[in-house]
Coordinates of C-alpha atoms in Angstrom, one line a residue:
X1 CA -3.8 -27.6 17.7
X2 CA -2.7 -25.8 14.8
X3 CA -1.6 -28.6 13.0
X4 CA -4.6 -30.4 13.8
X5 CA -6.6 -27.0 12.2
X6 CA -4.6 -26.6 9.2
X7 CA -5.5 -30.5 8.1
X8 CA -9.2 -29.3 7.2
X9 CA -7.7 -26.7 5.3
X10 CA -8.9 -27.5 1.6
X11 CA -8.0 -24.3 -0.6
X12 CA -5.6 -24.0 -3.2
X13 CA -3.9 -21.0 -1.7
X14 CA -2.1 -20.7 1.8
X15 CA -3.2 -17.8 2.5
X16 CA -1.7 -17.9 6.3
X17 CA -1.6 -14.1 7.7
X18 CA 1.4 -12.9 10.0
X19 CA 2.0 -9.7 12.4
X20 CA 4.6 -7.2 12.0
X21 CA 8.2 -8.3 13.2
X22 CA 7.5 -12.0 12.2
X23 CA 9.9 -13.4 9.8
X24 CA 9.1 -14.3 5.6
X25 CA 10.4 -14.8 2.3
X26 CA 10.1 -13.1 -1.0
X27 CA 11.4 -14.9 -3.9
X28 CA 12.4 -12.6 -7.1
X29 CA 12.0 -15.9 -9.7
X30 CA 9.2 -17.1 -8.8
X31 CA 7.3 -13.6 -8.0
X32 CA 5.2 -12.2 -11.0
X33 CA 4.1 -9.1 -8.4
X34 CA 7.7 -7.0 -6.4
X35 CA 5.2 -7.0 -3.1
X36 CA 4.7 -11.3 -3.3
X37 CA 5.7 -12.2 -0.1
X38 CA 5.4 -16.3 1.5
X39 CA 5.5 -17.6 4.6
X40 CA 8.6 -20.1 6.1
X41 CA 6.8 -23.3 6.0
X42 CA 6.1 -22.7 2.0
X43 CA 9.9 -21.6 1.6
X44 CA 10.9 -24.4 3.2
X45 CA 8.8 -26.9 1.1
X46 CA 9.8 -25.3 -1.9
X47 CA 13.3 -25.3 -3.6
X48 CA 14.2 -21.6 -4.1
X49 CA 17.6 -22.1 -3.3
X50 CA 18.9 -21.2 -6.5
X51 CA 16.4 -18.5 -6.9
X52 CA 17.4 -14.9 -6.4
X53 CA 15.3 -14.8 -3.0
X54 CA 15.4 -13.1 0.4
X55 CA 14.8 -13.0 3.9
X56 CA 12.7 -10.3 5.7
X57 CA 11.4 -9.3 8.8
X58 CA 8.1 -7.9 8.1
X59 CA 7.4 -4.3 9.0
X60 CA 3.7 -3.9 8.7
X61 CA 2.5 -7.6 8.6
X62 CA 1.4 -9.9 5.7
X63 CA 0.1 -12.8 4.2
X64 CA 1.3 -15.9 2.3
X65 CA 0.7 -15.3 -1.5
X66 CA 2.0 -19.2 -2.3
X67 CA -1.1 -20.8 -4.5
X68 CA -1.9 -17.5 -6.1
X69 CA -1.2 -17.5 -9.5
X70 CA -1.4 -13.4 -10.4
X71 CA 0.8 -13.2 -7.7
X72 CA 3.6 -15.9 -8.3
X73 CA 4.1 -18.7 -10.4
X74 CA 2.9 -22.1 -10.5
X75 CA 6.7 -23.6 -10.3
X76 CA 6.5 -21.8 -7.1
X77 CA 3.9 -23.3 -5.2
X78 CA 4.7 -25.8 -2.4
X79 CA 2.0 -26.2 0.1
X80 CA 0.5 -29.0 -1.5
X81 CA -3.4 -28.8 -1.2
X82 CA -6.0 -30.4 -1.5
X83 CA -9.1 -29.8 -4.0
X84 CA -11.1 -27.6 -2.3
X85 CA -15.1 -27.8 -2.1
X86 CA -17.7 -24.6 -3.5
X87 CA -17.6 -22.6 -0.5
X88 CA -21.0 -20.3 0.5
X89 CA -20.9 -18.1 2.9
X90 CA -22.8 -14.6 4.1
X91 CA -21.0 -11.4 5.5
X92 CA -21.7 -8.2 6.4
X93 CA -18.6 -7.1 4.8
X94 CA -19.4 -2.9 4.4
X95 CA -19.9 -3.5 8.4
X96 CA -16.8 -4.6 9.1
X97 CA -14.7 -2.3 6.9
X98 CA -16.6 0.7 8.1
X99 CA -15.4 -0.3 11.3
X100 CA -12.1 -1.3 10.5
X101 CA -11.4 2.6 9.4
X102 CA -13.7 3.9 12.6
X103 CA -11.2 2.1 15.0
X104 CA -8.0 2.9 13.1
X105 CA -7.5 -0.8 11.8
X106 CA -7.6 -3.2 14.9
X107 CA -4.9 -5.7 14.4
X108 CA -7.3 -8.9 15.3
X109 CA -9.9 -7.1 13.0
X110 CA -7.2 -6.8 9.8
X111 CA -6.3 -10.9 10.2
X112 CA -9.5 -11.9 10.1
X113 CA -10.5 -9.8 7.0
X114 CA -6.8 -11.0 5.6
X115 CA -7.4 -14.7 6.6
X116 CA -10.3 -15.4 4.3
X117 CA -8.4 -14.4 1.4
X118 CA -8.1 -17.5 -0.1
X119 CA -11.5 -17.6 -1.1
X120 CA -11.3 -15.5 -4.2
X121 CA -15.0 -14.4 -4.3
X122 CA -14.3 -12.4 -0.8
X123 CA -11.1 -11.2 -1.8
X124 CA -12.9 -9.7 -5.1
X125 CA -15.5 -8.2 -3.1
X126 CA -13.5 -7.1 -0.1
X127 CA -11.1 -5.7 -2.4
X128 CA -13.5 -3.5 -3.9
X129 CA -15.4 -2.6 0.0
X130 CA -11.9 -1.6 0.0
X131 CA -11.1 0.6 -2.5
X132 CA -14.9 2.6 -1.5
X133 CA -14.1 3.6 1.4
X134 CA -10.5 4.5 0.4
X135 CA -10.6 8.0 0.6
X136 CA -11.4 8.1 4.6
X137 CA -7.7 6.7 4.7
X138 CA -6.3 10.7 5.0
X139 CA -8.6 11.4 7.6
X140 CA -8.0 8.7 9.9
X141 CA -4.2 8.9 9.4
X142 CA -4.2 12.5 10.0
X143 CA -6.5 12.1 13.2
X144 CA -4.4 9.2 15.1
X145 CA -2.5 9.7 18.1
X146 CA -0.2 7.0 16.2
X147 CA 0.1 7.2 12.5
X148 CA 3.3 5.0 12.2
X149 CA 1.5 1.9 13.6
X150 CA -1.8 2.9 12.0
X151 CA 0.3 2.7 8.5
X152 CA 1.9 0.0 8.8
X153 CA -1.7 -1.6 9.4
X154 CA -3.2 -0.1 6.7
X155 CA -0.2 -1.0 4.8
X156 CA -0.7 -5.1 5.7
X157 CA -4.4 -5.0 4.4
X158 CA -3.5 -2.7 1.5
X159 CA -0.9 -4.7 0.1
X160 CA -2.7 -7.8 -0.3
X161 CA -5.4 -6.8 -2.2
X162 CA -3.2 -4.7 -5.0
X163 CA -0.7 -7.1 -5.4
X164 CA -3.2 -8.8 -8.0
X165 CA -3.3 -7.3 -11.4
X166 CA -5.9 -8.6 -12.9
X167 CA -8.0 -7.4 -9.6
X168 CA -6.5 -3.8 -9.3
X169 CA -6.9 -3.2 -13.0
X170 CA -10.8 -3.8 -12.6
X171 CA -10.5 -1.7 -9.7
X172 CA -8.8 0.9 -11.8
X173 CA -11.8 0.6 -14.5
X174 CA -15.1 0.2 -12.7
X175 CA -14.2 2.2 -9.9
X176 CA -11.9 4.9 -10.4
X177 CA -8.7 3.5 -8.0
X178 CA -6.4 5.8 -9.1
X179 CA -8.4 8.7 -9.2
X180 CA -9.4 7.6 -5.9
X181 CA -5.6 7.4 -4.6
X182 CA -4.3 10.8 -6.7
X183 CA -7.4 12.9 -5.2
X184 CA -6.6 11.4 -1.4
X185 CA -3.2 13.1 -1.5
X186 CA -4.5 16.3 -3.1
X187 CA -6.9 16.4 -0.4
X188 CA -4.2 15.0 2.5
X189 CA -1.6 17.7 1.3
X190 CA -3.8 21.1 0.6
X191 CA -4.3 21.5 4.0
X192 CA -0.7 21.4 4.6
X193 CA -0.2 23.9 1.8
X194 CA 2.4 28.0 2.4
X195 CA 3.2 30.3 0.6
X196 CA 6.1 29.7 -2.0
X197 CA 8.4 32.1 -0.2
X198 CA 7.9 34.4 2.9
X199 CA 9.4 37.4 0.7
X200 CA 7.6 36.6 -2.6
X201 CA 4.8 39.3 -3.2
X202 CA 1.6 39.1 -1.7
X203 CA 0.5 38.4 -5.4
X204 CA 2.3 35.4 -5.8
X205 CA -0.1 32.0 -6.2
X206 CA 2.4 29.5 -5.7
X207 CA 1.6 27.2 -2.6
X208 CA 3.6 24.5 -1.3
X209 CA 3.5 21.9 1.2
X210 CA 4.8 23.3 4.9
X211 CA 7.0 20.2 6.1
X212 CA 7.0 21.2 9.4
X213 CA 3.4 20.4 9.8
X214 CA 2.6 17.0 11.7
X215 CA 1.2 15.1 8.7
X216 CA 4.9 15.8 7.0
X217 CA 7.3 15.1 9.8
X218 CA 5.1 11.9 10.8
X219 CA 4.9 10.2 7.2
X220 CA 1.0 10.4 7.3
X221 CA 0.8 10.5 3.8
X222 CA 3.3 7.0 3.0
X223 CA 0.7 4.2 3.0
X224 CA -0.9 6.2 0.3
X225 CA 2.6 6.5 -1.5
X226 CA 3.0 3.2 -1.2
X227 CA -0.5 2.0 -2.7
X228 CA 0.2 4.4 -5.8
X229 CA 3.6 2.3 -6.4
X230 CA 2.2 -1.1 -5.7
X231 CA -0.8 -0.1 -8.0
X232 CA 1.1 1.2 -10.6
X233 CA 4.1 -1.4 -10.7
X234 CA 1.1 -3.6 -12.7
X235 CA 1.7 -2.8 -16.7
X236 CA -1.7 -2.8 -17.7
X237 CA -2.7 -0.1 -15.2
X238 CA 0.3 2.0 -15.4
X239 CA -0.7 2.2 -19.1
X240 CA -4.4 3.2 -18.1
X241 CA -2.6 5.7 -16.0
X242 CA -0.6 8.0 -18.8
X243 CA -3.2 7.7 -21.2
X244 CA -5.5 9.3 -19.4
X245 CA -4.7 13.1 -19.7
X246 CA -7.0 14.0 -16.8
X247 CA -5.4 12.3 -14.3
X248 CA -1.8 12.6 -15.5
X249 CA -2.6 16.4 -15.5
X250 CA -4.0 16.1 -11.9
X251 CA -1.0 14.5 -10.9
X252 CA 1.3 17.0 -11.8
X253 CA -0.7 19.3 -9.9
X254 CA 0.1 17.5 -7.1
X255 CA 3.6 17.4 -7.7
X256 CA 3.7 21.2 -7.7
X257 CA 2.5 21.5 -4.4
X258 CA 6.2 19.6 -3.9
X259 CA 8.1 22.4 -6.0
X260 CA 10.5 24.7 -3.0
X261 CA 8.9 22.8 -0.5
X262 CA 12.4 23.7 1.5
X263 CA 13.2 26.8 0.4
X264 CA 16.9 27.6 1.9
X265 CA 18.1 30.9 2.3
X266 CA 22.5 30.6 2.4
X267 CA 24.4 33.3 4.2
X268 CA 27.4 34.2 2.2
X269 CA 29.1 35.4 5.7
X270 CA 29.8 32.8 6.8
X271 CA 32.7 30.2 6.5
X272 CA 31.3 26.9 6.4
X273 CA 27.7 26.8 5.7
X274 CA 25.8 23.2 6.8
X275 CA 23.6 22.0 4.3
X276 CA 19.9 20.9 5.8
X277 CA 18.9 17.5 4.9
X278 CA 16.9 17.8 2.0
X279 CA 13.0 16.1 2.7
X280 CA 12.4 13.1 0.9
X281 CA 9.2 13.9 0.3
X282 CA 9.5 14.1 -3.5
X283 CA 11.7 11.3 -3.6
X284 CA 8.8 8.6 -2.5
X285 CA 6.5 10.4 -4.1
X286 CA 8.0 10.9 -7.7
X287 CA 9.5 6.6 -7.0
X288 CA 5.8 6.0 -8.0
X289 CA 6.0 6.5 -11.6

């Protein structure tokens, strides 16, 4: 049957959308984006073997970026397909992401939004459906009775639609992406925010992110982390991104809510002292620029 489906399949692109724990391939030669990612029939068809390429079993789903030139290059494609025909089509797309983020990112929901991407109309205006409705992402993280599944989800949708550059640079200009993406983890992390030190003076202004709170020791905050990177791993943006004083300056006011997050107090008395593992909060954070 699936064979028999994929024969009226015109487009250019593949395009085919996988689950997480399903196998794929992501080929560093042929990649022009580090998230292009395609599936094992495409591998197969093409000749990476003397590319620098790897095999991966995929976390938090995906889709098949082979055919998609801002993703990969043309050397790289290997589907073969045919011309395809003007598509129309009609969809209540603000419908379906509004519910998308309402029920936490149904898996069934997230491949069909993923499936149509081929169609490069819907994937402009999905990405951008996307990217309004971006700063709900905190809330429903922080309200799930299962961020790590809800992450990876968002992740899957996420990282589809910023791998283009071309796309999230218009993003970026028209509608404020990182803005959008700096103010979500202000807002995520300043209800998380203690004072500096217990002992400091009542005085003292300093707040920093408690890491004992649930939105810390669960990774809420990581699909956001991992949208700033993928975002800002595309030249042209990261450029729109320090010359903009504003937002580099609101940035670094994020990052000092990360300053003595784990403050440690060391007892001289004793004889061997065990070091805490230091969070690695600031780590993923600060691997974004």
């Amino acid at each position: 049957m699936y064979i028999f489906l994929r024969s009226f399949d015109q487009h250019d692109k593949c395009g085919l959308v996988w689950i997480p724990r399903v196998v794929a391939y992501r080929c560093r030669t042929c990649g022009i984006s580090p998230c292009m990612s395609i599936c094992r029939e495409c591998f197969h068809r093409g000749d990476h073997s003397t590319h620098d390429f790897n095999m991966f079993l995929s976390q938090a789903g995906g889709a098949c970026d082979c055919g998609d030139n801002s993703v990969m290059r043309e050397d790289g494609y290997r589907h073969f397909p045919a011309l395809a025909p003007r598509l129309k089509h009609t969809t209540l797309l603000e419908e379906f992401i509004f519910w998308t983020f309402k029920y936490e990112f149904p898996q069934n929901v997230v491949c069909f939004l993923l499936n149509m991407l081929p169609d490069q109309d819907y994937k402009e205006h999905l990405t951008r459906t996307f990217v309004l409705h971006y700063a709900r992402i905190p809330l429903v993280l922080e309200g799930s009775a299962d961020p790590d599944t809800l992450s990876n989800r968002v992740v899957h949708m996420s990282v589809q639609l910023f791998s283009n550059e071309a796309l999230a640079l218009r993003c970026v200009q028209s509608l404020q992406l990182l803005h959008v993406m700096v103010l979500s983890l202000r807002l995520m992390m300043a209800k998380v925010l203690v004072r500096a030190e217990p002992h400091a003076p009542a005085a003292s202004r300093h707040r920093v992110i408690d890491c004992t709170r649930r939105v810390m020791k669960e990774h809420c905050y990581w699909p956001l982390v991992s949208d700033f990177n993928n975002v800002l791993s595309h030249r042209s943006v990261a450029l729109l991104f320090l010359q903009d004083d504003a937002l580099v300056h609101m940035w670094f006011e994020f990052l000092s809510m990360l300053q003595g997050e784990c403050d440690l107090a060391i007892q001289l008395s004793l004889a061997a002292a065990v070091k805490p593992a230091r969070p690695r909060v600031l780590d993923n954070v600060l691997s974004a620029v």
